[in-house]
Coordinates of N, CA, C and O in Angstrom, one line a residue:
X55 N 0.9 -1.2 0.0 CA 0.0 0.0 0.0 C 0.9 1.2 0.0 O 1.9 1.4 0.6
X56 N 0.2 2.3 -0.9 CA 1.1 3.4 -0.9 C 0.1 4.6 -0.2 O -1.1 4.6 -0.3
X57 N 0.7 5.4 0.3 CA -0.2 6.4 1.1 C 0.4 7.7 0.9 O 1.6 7.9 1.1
X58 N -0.5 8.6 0.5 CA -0.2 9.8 -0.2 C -1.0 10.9 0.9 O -2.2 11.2 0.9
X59 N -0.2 11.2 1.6 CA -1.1 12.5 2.2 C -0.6 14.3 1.9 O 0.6 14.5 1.9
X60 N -1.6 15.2 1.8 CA -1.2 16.2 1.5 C -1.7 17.5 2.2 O -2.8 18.0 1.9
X61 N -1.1 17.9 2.9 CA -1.2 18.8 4.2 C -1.2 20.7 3.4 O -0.2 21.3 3.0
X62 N -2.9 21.5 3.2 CA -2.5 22.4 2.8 C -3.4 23.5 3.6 O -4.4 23.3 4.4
X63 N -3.0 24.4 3.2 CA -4.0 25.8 3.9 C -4.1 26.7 2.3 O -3.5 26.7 1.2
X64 N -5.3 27.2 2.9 CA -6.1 28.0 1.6 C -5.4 29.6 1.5 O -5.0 30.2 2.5
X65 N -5.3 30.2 0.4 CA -4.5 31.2 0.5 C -6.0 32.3 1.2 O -7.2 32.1 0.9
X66 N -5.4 33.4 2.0 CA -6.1 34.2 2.4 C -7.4 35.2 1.3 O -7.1 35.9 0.3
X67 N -8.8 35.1 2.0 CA -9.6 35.6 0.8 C -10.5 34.5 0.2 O -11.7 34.6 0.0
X68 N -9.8 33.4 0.0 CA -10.6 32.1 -0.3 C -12.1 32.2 0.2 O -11.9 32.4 1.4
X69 N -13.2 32.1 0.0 CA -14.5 32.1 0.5 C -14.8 30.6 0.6 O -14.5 29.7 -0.2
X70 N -15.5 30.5 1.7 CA -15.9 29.5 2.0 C -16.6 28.6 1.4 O -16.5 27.4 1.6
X71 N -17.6 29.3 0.5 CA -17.9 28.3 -1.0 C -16.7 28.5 -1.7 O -16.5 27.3 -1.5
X72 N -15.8 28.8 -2.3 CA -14.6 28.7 -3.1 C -13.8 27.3 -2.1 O -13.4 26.3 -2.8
X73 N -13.6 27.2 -0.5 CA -13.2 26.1 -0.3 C -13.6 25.0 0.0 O -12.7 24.2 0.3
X74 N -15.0 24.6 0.1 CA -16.3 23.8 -0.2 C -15.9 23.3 -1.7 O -15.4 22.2 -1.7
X75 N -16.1 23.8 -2.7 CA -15.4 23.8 -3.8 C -14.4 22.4 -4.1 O -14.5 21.2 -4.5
X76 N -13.2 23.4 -3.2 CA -12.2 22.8 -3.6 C -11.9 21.1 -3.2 O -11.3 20.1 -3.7
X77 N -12.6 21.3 -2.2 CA -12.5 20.0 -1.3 C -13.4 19.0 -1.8 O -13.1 17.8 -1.9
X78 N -14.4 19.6 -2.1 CA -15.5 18.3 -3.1 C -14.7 17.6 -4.5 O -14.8 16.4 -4.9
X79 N -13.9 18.8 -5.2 CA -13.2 18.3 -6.2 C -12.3 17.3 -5.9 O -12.2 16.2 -6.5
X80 N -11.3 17.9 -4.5 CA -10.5 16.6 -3.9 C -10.7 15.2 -3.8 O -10.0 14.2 -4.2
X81 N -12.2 15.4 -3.0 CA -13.3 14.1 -2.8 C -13.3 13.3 -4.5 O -12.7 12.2 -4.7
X82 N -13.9 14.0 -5.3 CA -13.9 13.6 -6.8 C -12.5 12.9 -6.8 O -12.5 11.8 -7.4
X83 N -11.5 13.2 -6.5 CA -10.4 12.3 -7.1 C -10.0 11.6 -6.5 O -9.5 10.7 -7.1
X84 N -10.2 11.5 -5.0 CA -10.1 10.5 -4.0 C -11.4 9.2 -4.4 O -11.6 8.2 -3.8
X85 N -11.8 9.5 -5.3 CA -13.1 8.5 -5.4 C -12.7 7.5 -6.8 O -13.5 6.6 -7.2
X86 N -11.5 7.8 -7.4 CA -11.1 7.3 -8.5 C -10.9 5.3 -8.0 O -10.6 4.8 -7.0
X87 N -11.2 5.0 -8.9 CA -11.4 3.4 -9.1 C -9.9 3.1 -8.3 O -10.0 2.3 -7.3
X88 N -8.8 3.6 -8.5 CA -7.2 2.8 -8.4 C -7.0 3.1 -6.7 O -6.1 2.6 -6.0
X89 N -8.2 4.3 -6.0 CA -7.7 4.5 -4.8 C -8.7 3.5 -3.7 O -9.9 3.4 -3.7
X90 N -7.5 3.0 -2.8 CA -8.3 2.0 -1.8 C -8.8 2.6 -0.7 O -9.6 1.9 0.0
X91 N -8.5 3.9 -0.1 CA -9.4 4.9 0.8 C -8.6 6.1 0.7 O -7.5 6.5 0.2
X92 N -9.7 6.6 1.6 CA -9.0 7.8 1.7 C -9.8 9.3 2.1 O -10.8 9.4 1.4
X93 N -9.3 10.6 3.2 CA -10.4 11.1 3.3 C -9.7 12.5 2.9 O -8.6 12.6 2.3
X94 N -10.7 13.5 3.5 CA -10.2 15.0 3.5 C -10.9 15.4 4.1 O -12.1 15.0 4.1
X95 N -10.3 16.6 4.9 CA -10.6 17.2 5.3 C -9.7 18.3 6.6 O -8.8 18.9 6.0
X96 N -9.8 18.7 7.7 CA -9.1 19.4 8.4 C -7.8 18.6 8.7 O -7.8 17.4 8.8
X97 N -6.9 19.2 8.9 CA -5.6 18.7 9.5 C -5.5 18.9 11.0 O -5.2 20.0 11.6
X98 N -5.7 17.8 11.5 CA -5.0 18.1 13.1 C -3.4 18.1 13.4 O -2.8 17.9 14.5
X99 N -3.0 18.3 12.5 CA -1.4 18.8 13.3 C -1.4 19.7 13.8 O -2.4 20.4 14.0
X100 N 0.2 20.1 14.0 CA 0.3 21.5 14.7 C 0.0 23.0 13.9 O 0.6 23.5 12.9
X101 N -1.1 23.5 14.8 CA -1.5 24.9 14.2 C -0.3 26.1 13.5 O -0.6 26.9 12.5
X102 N 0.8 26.1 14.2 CA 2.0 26.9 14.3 C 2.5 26.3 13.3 O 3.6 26.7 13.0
X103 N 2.1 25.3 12.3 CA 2.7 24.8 11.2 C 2.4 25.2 9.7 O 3.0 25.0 8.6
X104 N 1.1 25.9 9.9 CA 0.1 27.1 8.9 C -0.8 26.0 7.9 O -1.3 26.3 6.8
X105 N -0.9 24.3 8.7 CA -2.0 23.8 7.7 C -3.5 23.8 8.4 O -3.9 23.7 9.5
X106 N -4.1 23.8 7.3 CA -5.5 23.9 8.0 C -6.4 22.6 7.5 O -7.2 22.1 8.3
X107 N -6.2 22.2 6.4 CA -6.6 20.7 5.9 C -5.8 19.7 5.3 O -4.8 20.2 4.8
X108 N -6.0 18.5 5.3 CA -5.5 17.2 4.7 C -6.4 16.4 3.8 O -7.5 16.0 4.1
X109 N -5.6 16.3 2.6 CA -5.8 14.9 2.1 C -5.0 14.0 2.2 O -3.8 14.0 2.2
X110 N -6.0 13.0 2.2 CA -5.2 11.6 2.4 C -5.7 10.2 1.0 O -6.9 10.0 0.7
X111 N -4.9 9.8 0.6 CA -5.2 8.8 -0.6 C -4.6 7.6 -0.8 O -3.5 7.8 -1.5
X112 N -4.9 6.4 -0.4 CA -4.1 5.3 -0.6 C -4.3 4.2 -1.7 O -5.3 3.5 -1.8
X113 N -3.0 4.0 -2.7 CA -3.2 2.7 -3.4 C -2.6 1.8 -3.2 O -1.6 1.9 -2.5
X114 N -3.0 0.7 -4.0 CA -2.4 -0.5 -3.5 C -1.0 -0.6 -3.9 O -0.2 -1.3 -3.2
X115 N -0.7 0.1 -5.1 CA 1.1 -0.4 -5.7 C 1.3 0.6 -6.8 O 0.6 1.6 -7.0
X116 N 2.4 0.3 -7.4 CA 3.1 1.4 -8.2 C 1.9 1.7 -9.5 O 1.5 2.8 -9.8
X117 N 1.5 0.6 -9.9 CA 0.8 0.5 -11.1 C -0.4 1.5 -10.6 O -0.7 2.6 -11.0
X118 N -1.0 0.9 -9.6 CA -2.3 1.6 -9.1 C -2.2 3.9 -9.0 O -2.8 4.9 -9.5
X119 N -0.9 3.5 -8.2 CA -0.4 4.9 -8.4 C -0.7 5.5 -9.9 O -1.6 6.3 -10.2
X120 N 0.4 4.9 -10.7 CA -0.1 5.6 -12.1 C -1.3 5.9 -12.6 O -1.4 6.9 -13.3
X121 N -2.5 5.0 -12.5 CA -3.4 4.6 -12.8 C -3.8 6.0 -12.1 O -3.8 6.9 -12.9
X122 N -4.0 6.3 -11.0 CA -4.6 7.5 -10.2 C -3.7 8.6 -10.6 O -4.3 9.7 -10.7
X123 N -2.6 8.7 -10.9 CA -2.0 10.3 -11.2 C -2.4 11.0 -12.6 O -2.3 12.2 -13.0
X124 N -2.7 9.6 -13.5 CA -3.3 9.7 -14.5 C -4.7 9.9 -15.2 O -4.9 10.4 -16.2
X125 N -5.6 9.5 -14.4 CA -6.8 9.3 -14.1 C -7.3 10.4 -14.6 O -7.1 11.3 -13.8
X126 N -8.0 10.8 -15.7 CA -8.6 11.8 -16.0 C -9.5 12.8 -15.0 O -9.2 14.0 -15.1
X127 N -10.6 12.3 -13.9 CA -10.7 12.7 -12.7 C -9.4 13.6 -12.1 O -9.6 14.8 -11.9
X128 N -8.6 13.1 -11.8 CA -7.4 13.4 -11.0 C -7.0 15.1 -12.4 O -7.3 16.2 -12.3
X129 N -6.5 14.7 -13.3 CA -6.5 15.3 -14.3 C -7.0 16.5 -14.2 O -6.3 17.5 -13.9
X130 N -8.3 16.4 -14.4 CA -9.3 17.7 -14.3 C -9.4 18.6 -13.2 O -9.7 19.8 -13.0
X131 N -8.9 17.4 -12.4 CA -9.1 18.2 -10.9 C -8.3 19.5 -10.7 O -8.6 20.6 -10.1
X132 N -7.1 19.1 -11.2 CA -5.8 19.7 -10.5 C -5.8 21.2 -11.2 O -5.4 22.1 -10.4
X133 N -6.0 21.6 -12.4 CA -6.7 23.2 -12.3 C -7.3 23.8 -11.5 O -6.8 24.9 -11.5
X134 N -8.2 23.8 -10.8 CA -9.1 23.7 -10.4 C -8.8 23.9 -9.0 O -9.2 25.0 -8.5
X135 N -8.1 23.0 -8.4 CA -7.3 22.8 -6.7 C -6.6 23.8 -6.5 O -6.9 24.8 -5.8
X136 N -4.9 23.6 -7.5 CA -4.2 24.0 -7.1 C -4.0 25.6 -6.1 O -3.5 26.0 -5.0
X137 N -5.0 26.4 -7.6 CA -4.3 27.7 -7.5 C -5.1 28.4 -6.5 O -5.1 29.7 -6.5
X138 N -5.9 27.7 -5.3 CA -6.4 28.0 -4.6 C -5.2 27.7 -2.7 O -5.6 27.8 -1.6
X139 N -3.9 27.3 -3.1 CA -3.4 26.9 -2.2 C -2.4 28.0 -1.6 O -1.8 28.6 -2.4
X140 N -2.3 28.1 -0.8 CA -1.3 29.1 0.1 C 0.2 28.1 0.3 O 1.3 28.4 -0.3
X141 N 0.0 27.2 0.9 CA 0.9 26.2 1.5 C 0.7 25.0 1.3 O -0.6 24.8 1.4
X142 N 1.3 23.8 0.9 CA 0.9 22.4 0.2 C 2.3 21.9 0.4 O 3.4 22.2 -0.2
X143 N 1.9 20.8 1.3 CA 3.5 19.9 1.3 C 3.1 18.2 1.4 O 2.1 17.9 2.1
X144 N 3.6 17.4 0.9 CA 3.8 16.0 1.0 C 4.2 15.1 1.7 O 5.5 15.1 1.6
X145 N 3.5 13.7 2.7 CA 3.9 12.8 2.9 C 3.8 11.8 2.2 O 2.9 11.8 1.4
X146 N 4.6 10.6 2.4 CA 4.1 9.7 1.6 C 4.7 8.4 2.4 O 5.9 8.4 2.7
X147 N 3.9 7.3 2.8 CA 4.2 6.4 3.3 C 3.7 5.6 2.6 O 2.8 5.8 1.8
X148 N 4.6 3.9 2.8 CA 4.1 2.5 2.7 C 5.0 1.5 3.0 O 6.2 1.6 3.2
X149 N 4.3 0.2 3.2 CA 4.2 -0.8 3.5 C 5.4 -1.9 2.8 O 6.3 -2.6 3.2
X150 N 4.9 -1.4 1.6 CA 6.2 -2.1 0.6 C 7.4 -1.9 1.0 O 7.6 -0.8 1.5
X151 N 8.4 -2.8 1.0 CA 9.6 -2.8 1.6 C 10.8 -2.5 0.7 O 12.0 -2.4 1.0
X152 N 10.1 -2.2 -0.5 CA 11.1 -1.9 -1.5 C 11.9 -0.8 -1.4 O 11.4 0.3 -1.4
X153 N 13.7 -1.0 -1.2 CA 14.0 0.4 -0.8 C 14.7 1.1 -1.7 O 15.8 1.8 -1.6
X154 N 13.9 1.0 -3.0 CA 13.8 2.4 -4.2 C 12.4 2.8 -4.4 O 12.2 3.8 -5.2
X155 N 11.4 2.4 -3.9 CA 10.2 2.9 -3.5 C 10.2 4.2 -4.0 O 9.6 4.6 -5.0
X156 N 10.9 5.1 -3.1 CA 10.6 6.5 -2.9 C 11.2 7.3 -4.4 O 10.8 8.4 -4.9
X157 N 12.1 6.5 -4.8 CA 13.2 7.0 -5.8 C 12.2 7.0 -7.4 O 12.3 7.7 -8.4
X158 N 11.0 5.6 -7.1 CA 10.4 5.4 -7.9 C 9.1 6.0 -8.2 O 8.6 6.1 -9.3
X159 N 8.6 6.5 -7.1 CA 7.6 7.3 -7.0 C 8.0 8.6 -7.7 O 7.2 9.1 -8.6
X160 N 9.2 9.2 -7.3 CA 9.7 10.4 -7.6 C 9.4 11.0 -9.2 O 8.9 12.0 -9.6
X161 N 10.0 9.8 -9.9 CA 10.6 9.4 -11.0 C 9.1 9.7 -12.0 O 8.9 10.3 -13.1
X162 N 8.1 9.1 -11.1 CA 6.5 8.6 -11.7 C 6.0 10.3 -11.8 O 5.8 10.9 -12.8
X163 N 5.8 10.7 -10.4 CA 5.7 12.4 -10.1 C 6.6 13.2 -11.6 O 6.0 13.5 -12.6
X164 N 8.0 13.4 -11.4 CA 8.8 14.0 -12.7 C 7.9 13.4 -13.7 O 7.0 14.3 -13.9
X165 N 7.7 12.6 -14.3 CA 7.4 12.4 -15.2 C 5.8 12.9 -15.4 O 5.5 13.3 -16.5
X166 N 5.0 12.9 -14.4 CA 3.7 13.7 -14.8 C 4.2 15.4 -15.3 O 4.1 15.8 -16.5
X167 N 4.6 16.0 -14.1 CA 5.1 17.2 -14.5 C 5.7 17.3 -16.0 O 5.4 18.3 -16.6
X168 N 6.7 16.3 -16.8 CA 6.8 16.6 -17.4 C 6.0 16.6 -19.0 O 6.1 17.2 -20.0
X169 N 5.1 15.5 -18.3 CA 4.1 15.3 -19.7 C 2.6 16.6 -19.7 O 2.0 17.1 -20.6
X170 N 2.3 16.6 -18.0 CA 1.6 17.9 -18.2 C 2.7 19.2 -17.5 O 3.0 19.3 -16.3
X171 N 2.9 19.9 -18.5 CA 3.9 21.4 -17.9 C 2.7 21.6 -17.2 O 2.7 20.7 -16.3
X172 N 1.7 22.2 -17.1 CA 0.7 22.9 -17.3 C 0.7 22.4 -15.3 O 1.2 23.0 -14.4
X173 N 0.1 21.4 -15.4 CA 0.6 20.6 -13.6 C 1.8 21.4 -13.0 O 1.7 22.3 -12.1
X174 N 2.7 21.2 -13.4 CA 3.6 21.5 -12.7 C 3.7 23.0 -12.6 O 4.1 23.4 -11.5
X175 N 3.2 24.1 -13.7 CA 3.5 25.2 -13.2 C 2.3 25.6 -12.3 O 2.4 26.5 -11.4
X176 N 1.1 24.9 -12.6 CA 0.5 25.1 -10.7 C 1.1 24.9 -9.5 O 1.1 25.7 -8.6
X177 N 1.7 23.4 -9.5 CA 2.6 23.4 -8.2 C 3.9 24.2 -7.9 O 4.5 24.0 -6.8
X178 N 4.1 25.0 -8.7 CA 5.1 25.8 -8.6 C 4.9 27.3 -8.3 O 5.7 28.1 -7.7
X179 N 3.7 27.7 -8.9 CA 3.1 28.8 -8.4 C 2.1 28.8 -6.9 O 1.5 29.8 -6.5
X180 N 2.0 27.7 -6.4 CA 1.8 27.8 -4.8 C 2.7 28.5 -3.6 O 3.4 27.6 -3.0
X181 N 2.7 29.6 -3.3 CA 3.7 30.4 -2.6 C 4.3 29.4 -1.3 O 5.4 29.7 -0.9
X182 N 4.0 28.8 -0.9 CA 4.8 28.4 0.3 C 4.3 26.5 -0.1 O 4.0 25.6 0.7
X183 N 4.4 26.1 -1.8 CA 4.8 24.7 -2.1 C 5.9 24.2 -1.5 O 6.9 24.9 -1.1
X184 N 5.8 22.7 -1.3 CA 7.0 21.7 -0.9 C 6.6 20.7 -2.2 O 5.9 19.7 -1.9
X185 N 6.8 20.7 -3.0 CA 6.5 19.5 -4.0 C 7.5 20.2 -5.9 O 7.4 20.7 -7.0
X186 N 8.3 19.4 -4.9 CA 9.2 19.6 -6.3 C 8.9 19.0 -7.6 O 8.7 17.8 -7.8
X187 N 9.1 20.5 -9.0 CA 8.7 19.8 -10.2 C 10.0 19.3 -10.8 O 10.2 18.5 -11.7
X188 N 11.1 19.9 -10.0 CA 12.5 19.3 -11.3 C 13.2 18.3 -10.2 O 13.0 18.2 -9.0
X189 N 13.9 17.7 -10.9 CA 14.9 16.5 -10.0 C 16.0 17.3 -9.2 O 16.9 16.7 -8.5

């Protein structure tokens, strides 16, 4: 199992239907066939850390992964999300013991960015992003 979670706060101004919005669309991609759970909503970590919600999205393996970053769903979404974010950073855990995992994931990520620019220069225009587009 791979587990994708993503810790963000809304940039200031955001209205509360604007982040009702955003979060339903999240839900929409969290609901894609390749993902095995997963929720959204408020982040309980630490306040002094400037997140205010999480998503969370787990698949079963590498393939499943692609399957979801690919996912037209997922796709559509990400206009839509991004450019509503202040702050947006990444964990990622799993179970798999494979220890290029992370290297492979990476690799999968680069490679979205590179086939949609368009992706990556949202994640790059989030002022206080952690989700690197280049290697």
């Amino acid at each position: 199992m791979i587990v994708n979670i993503l810790r963000f706060s809304f940039k200031d101004g955001t209205s509360e239907e604007k982040k009702a919005e955003v979060l339903a669309a999240m839900r929409r991609t969290a609901s894609v066939e390749s993902v095995s759970f997963a929720t959204v909503g408020q982040d309980l970590g630490d306040p002094a850390e400037g997140y205010t919600h999480a998503f969370c999205a787990a698949v079963e393996d590498l393939a499943a992964l692609e399957r979801y970053m690919y996912d037209p769903v997922h796709l559509a979404g990400d206009p839509g999300i991004l450019p509503h974010f202040e702050r947006l950073s990444a964990v990622r855990l799993s179970d798999d013991p494979d220890g290029e995992l992370h290297e492979k994931i990476t690799a999968m990520h680069l490679r979205k960015v590179a086939t949609h620019p368009e992706y990556g220069r949202l994640l790059d225009e989030i002022p206080n992003g952690r989700i690197p587009t280049q290697a």
